[in-house]
Structure formats: C-alpha cells, structure tokens
Coordinates of N, CA and C in Angstrom, one line a residue:
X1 N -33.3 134.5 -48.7 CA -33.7 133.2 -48.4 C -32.5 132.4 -48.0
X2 N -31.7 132.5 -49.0 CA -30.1 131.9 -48.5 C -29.3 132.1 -47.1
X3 N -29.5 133.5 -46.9 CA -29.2 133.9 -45.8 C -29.5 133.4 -44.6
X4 N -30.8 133.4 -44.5 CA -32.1 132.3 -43.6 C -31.0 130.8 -43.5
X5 N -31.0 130.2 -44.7 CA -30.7 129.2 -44.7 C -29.5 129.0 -44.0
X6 N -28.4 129.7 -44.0 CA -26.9 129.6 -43.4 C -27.1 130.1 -42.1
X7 N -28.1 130.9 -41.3 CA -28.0 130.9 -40.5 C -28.8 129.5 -39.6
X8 N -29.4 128.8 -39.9 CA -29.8 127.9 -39.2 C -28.9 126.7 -39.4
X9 N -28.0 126.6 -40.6 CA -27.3 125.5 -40.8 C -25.9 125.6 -40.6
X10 N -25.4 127.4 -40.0 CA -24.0 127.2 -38.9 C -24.2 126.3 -37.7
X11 N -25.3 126.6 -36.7 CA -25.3 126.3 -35.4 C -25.5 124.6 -35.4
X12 N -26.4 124.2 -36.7 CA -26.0 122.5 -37.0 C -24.5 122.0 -36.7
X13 N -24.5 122.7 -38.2 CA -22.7 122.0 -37.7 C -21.5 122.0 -37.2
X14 N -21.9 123.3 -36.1 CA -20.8 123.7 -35.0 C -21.4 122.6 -33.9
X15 N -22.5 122.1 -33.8 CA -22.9 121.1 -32.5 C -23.0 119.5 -33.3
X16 N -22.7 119.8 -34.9 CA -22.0 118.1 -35.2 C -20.5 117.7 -34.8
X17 N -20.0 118.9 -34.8 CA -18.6 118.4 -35.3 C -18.1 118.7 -33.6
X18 N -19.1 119.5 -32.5 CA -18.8 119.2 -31.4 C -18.9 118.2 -30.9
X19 N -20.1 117.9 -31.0 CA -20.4 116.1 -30.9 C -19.2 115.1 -31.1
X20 N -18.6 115.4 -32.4 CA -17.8 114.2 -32.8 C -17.0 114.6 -32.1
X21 N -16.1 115.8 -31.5 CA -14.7 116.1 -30.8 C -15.4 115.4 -30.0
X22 N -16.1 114.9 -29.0 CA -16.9 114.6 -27.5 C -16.6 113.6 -27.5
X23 N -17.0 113.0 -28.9 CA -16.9 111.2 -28.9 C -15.4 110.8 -29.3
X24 N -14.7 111.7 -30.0 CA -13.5 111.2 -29.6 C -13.0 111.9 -28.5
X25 N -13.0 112.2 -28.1 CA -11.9 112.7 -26.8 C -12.6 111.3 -25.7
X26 N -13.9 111.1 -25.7 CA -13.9 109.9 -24.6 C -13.4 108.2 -25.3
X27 N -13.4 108.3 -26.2 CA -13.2 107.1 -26.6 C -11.4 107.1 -26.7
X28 N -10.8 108.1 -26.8 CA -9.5 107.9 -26.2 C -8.9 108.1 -24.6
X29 N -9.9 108.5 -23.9 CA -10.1 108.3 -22.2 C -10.1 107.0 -22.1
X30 N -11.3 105.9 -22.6 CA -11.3 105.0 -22.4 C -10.7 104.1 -22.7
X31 N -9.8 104.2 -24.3 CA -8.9 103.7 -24.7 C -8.1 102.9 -23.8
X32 N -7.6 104.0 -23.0 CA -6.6 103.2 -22.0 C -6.6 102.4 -20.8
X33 N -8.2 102.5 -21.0 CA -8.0 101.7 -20.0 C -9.4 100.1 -19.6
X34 N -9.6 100.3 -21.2 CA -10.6 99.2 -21.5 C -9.9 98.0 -22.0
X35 N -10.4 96.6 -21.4 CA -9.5 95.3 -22.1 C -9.6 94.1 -20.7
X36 N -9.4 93.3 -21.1 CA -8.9 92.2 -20.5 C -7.9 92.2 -19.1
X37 N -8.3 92.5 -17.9 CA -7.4 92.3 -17.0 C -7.2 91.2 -16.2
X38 N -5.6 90.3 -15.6 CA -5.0 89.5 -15.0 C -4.7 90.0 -13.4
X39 N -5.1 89.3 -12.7 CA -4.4 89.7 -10.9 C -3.0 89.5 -11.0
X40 N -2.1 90.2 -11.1 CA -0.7 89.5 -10.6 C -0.1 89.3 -9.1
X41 N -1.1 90.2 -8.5 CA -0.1 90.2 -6.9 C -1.5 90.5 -5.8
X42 N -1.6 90.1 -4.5 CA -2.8 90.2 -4.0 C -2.1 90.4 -2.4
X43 N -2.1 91.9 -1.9 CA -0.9 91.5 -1.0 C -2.2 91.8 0.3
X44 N -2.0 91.7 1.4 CA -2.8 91.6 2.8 C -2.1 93.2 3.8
X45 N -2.6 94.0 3.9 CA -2.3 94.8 4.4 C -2.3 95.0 5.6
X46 N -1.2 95.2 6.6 CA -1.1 95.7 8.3 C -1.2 94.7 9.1
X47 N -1.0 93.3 8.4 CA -0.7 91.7 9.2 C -0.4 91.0 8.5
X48 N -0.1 89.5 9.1 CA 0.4 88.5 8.6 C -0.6 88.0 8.9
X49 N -1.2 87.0 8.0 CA -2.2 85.6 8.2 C -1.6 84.4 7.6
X50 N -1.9 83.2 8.4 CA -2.4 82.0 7.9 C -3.0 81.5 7.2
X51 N -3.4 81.4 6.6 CA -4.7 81.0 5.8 C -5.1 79.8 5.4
X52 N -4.0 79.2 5.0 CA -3.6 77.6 4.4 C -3.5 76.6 5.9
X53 N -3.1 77.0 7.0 CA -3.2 75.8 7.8 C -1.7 75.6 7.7
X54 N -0.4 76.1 7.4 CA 0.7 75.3 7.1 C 1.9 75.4 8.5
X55 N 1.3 76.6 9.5 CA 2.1 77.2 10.4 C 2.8 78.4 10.1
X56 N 2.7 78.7 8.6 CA 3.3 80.1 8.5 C 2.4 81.1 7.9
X57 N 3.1 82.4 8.5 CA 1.9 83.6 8.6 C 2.3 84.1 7.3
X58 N 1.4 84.8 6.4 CA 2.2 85.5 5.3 C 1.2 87.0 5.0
X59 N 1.8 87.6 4.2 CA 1.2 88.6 3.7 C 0.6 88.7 1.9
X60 N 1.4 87.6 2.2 CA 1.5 87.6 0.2 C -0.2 86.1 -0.3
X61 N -1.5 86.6 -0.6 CA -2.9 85.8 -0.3 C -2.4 84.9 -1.4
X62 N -2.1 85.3 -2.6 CA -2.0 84.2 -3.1 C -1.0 83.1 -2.8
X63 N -0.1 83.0 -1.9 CA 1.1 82.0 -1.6 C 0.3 81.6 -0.5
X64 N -0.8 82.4 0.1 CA -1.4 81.3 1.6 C -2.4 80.4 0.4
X65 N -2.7 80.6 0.0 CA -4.2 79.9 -1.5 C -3.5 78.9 -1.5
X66 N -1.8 79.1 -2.2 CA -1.9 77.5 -2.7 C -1.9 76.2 -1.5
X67 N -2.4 76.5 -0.6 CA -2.9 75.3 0.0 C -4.4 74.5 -0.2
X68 N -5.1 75.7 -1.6 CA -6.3 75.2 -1.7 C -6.6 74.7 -3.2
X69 N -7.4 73.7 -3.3 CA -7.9 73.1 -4.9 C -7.8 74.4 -5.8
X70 N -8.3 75.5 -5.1 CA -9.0 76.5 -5.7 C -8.0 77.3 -6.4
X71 N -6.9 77.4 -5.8 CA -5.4 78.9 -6.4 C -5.6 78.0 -8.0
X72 N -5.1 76.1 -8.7 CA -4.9 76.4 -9.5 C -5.5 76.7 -10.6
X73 N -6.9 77.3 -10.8 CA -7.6 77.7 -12.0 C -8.4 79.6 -11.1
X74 N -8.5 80.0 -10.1 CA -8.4 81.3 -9.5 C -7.6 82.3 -10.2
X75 N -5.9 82.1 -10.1 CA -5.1 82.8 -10.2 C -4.8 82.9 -12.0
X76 N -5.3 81.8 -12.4 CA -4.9 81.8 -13.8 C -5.9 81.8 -14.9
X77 N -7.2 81.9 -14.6 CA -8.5 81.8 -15.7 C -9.2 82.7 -15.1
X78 N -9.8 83.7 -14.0 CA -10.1 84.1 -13.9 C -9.9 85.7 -13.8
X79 N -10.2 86.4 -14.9 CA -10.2 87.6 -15.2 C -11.2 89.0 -15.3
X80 N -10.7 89.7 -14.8 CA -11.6 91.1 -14.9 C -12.1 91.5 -15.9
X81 N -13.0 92.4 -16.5 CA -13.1 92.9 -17.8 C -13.8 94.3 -17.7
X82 N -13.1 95.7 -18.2 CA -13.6 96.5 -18.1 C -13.9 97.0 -19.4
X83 N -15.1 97.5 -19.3 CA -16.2 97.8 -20.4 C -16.0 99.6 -20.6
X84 N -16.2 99.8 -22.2 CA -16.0 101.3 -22.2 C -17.4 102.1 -21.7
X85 N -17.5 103.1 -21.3 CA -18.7 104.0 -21.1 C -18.7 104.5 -22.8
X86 N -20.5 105.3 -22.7 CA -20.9 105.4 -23.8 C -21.0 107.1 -23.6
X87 N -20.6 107.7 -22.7 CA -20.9 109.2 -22.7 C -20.2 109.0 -21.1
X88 N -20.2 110.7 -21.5 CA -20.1 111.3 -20.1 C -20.8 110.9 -19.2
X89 N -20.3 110.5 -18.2 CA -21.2 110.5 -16.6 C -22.0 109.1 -16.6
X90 N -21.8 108.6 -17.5 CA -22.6 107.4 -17.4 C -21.2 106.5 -16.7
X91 N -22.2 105.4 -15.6 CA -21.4 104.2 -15.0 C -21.1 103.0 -15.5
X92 N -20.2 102.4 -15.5 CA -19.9 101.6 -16.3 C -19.0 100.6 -14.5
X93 N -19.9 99.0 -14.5 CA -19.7 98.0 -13.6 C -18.0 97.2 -14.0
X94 N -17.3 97.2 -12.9 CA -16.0 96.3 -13.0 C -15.8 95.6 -11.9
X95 N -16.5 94.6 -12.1 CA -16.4 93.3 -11.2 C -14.2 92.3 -11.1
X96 N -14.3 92.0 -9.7 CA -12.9 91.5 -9.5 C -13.5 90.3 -8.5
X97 N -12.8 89.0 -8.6 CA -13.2 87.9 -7.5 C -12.2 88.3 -6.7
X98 N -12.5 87.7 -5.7 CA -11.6 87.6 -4.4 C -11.8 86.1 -4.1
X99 N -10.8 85.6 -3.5 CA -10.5 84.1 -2.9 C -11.3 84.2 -1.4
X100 N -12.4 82.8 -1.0 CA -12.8 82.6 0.3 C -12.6 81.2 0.7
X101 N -12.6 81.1 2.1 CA -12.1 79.9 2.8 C -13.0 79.4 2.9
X102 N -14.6 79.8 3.5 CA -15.7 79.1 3.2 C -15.8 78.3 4.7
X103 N -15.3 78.9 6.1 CA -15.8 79.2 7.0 C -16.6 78.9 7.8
X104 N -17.2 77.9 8.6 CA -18.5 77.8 9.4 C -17.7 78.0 10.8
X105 N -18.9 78.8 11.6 CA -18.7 78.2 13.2 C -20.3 78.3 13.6
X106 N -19.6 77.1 14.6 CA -20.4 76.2 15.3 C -20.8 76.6 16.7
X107 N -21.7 77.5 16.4 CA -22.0 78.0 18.5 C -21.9 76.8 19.6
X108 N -22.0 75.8 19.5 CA -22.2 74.9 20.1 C -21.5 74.8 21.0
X109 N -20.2 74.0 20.0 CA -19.0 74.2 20.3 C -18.0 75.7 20.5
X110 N -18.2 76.3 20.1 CA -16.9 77.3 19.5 C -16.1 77.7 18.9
X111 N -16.5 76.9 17.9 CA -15.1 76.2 16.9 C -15.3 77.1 15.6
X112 N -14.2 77.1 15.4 CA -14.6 77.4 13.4 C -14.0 75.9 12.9
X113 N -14.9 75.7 11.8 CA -14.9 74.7 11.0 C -15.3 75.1 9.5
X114 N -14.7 74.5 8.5 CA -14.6 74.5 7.1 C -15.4 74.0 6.3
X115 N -16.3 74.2 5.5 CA -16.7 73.8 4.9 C -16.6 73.2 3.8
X116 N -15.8 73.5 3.3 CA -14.6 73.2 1.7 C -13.6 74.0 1.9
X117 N -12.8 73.2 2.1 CA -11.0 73.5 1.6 C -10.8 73.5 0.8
X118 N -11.4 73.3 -0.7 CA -10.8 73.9 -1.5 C -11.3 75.4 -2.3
X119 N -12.0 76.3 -0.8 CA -12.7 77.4 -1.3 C -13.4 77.7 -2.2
X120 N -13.2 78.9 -2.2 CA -14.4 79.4 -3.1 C -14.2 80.7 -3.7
X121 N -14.8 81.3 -4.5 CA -14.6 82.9 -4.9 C -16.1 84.1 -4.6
X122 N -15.8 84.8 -4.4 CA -16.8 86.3 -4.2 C -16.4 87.7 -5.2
X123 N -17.4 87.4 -5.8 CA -17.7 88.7 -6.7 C -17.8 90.4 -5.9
X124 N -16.7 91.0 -6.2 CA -16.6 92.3 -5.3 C -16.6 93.4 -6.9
X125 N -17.6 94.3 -6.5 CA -18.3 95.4 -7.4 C -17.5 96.9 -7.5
X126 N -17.1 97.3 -8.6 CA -16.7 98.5 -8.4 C -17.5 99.6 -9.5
X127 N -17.0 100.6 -9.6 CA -18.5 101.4 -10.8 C -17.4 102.4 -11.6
X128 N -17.1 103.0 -12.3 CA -16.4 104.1 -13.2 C -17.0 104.5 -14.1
X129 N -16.7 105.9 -14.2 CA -17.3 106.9 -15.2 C -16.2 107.9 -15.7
X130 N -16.7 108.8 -16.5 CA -15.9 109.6 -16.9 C -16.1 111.0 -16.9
X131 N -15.6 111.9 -16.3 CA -16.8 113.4 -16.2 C -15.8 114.1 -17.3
X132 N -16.8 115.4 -17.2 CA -16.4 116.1 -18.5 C -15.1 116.7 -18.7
X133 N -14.3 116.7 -17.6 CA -12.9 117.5 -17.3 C -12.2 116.0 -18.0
X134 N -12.7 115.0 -18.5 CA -12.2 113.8 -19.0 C -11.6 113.1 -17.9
X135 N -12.2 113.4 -16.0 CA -11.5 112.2 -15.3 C -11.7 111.2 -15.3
X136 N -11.4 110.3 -15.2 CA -11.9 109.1 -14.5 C -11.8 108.6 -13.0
X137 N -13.4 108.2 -12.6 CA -13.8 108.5 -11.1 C -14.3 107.3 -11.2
X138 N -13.8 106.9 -9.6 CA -14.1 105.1 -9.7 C -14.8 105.0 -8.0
X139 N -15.6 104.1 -8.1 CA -16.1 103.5 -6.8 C -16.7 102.8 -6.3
X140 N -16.6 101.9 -4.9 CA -17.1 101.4 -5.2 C -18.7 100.9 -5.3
X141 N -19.4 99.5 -5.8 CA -20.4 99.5 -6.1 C -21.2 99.4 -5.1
X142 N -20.8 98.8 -3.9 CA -21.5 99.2 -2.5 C -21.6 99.6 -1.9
X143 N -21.6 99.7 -0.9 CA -21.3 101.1 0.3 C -21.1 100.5 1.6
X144 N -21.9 99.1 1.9 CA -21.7 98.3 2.8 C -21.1 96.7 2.5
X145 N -21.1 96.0 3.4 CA -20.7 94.3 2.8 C -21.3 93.6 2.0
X146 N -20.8 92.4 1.5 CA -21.6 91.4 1.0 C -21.7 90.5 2.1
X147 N -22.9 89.9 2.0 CA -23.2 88.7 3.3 C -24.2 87.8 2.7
X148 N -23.9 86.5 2.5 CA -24.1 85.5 1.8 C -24.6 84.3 2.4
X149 N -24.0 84.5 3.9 CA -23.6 83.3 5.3 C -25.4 83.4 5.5
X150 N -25.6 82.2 5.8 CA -26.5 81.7 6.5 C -26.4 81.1 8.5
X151 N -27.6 82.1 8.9 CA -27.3 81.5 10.6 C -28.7 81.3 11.1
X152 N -28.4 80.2 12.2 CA -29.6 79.3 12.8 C -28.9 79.4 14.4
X153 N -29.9 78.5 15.0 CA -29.3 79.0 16.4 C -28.2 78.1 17.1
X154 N -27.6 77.2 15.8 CA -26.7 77.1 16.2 C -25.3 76.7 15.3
X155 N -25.6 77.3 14.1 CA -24.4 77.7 13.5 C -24.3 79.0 12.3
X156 N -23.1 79.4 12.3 CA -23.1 80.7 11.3 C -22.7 79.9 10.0
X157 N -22.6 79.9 8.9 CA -22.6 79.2 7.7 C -21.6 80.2 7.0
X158 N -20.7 79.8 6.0 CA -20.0 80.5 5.2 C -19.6 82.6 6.4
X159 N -19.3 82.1 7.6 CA -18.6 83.7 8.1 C -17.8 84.5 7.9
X160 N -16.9 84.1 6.8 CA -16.0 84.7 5.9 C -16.2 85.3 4.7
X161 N -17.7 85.0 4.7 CA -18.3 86.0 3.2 C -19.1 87.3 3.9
X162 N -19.0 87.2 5.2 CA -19.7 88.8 6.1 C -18.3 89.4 5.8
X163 N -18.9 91.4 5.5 CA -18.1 92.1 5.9 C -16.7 92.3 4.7
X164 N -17.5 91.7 3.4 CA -16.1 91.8 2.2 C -16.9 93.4 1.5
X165 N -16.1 94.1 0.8 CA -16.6 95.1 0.1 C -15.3 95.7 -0.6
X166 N -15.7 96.6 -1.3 CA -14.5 97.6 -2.2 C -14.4 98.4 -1.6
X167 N -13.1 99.1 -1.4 CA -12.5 100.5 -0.4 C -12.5 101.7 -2.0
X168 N -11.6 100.9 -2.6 CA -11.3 101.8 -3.6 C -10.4 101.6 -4.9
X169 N -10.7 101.6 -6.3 CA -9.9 101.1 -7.4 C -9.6 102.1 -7.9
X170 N -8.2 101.9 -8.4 CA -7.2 103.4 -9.4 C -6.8 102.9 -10.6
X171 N -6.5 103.4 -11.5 CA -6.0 103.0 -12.9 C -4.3 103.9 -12.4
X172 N -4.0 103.0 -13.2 CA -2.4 103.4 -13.3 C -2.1 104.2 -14.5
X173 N -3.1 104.2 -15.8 CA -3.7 104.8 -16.6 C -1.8 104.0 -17.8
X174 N -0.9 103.1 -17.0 CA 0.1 102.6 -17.4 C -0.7 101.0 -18.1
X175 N -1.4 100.5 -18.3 CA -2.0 99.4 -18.7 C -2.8 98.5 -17.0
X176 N -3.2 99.3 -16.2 CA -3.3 98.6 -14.8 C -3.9 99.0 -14.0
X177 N -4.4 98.2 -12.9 CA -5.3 99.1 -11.9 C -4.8 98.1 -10.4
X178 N -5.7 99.2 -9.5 CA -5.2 98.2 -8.4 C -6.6 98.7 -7.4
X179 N -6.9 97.5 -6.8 CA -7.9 97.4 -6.1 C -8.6 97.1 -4.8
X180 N -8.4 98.0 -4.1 CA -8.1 97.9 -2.4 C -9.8 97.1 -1.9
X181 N -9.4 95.7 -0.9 CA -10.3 95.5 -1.3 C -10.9 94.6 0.4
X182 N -12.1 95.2 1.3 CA -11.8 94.4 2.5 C -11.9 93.3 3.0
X183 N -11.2 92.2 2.8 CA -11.5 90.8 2.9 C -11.5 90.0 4.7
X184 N -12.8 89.3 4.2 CA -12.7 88.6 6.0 C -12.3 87.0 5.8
X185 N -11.0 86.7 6.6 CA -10.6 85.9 6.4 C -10.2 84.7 7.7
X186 N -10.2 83.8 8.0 CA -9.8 83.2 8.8 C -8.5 82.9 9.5
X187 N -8.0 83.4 10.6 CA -6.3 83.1 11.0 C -6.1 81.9 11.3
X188 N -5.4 80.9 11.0 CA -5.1 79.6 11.7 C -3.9 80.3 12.7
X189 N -3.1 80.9 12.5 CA -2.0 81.4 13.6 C -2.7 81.7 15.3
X190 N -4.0 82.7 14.6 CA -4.8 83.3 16.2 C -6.0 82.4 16.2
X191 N -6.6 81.6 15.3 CA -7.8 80.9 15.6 C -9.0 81.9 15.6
X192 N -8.4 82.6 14.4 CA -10.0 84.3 14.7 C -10.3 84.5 13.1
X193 N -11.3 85.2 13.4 CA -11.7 85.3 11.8 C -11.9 86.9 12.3
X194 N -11.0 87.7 11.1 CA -10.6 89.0 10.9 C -10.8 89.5 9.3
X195 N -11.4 90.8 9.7 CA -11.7 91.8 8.4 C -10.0 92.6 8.0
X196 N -10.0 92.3 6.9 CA -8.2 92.9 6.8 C -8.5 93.9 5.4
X197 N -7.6 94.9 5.1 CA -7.8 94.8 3.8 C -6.6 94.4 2.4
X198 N -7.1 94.0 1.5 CA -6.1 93.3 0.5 C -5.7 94.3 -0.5
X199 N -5.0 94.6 -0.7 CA -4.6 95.3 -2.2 C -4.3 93.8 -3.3
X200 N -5.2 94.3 -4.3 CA -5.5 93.3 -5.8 C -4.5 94.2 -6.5
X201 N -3.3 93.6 -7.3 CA -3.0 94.4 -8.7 C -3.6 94.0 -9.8
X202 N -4.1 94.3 -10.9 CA -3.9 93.5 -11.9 C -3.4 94.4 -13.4
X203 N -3.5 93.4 -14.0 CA -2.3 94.0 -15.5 C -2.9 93.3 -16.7
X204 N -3.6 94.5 -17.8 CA -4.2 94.6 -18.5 C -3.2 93.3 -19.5
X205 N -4.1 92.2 -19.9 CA -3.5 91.5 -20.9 C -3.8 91.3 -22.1
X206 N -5.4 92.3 -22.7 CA -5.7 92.3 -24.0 C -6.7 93.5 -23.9
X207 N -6.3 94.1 -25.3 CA -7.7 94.5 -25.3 C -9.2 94.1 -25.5
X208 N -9.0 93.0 -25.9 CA -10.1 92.2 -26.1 C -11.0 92.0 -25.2
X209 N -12.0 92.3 -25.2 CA -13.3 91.5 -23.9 C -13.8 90.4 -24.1
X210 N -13.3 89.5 -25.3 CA -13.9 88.1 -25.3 C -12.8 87.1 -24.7

C-alpha cells in the first residue's frame, strides 16, 4: 500500500516544485523590467520639423513643445507603467503618451489652423509577454492608426491625431526601454502636416507602480 502511495506522490511533487522554478524564473524576467518609467529624450527621425512656430527646424520634439502650455507638466508628470505578466504567454498592456498640436484644416480655405496651442496628448498602445525560452516579445497594440479627428464637408478636425501608431518597443533590459513611435505632426517650416517617426526613450525611475 505504501508503495502505491509513493508512487502517486513522486509525480505531485516533481510538478510542485516545477511549478515554483516557473514562477520564479518569470518573476525574475519581469523583475527587470517592471516599475515606474520617465521619457527622457523624444528624438524625430530622418527630418527636421518646426513645430512651435519659432522659425527653427529641430529634431529634438521635446525642445519644439516648449513652445506649448502643454511641455510643462507632459514632460514631467506624466509617466509609463509597466505591469508584470502572471504566466507565460500571457500579454500584459504598456501604454506611452505622445505630444499633439491639435491641428484643424479648413477645406474652404486651405489652411491649417490650430485649435489649442497649448496641445494635447495621445495614448499610444504597446503589448508584452514572455514565452517559455524566458523572452521577452513586445508589440505593438495596433496594427493600424489612431484617428480621433472629426470631418464634415468642410473641415477636418484635430488632423494630427490621423495616422499615430507603435512601430516597435525594446527593453534595454539596463533599467529602460525605447519606443519607436509614428507621429503626425504639423511643419510650420513647409506648411504640411507629415507622418514622421519619433524614437521615445524612457528610464525606469521606481519600481513602484503607484
């Protein structure tokens, strides 16, 4: 009868204590890369834009911002937060804002016209998981744009929120990630409104999620 017994109560605790290796091996995956993240740098890729209205073109989005209400609580209160997964393969949501100018044109006329200067922000979606080889695989939450703009037959409403989406986010697996990201943005230099894309850094500053 003992015998009986040890044979059904090996294969228990060879798939308890696998379990627990499981749960720790992901919970030190995610370790590194769960907490509180800050943007530090937001650079514009393969042009220079205007964006502020000042005459000068830049690449660097947050130095075109500070021409708006918006850079001084954007760049400094506003933070990412990445949440741990609870198993393998499950996805787990990492939302990042992006800065918008808030955009109208006017068929009428031809013009682009502003609606608030002191902008605005757009919620851009990204997803991560962790597969069994213990990667981590990231993507993003969409597949096409966000479009928020409202049109009538004779104006397009907010045209700088067409056409934003995630390309692709990496962990530096060093405390940081960076998040390539397509933004449509207004040129005052050319007078055009263009899809560019932005590289977001940001740099984990707590582990905390509250």
């Amino acid at each position: 009868m003992k015998k009986i017994f040890y044979v059904f109560l090996l294969p228990l605790l060879f798939l308890s204590c696998s379990k627990e290796e499981d749960d720790d091996g992901l919970e030190k995956i995610t370790d590194t890369i769960v907490g509180m993240y800050e943007c530090r740098s937001a650079t514009i890729q393969g042009r220079l834009l205007d964006l502020n209205g000042d005459g000068t073109a830049g690449d660097d989005m947050i130095a075109e911002f500070k021409g708006f209400d918006i850079y001084n609580w954007f760049w400094q209160d506003l933070r990412a937060r990445v949440y741990p997964v609870k198993s393998y393969g499950e996805k787990q949501l990492i939302y990042i804002t992006i800065p918008k100018q808030r955009v109208n044109y006017d068929k009428r006329t031809g013009e682009y016209t502003f609606k608030a200067m002191f902008g605005d922000i757009l919620y851009i979606g990204f997803r991560y998981s962790v597969n069994e080889s213990g990667m981590i695989i990231t993507e993003p939450d969409e597949k096409g744009g966000n479009d928020y703009s409202y049109e009538d037959d004779s104006m397009i409403e907010l045209i700088d929120y067409r056409n934003n989406c995630g390309r692709s986010l990496t962990f530096d697996q060093e405390g940081g990630f960076e998040a390539l990201v397509d933004c449509t943005c207004y040129d005052f230099a050319t007078d055009e409104v263009v899809t560019v894309p932005v590289l977001f850094v940001y740099e984990r500053v707590s582990y905390s999620l509250d």
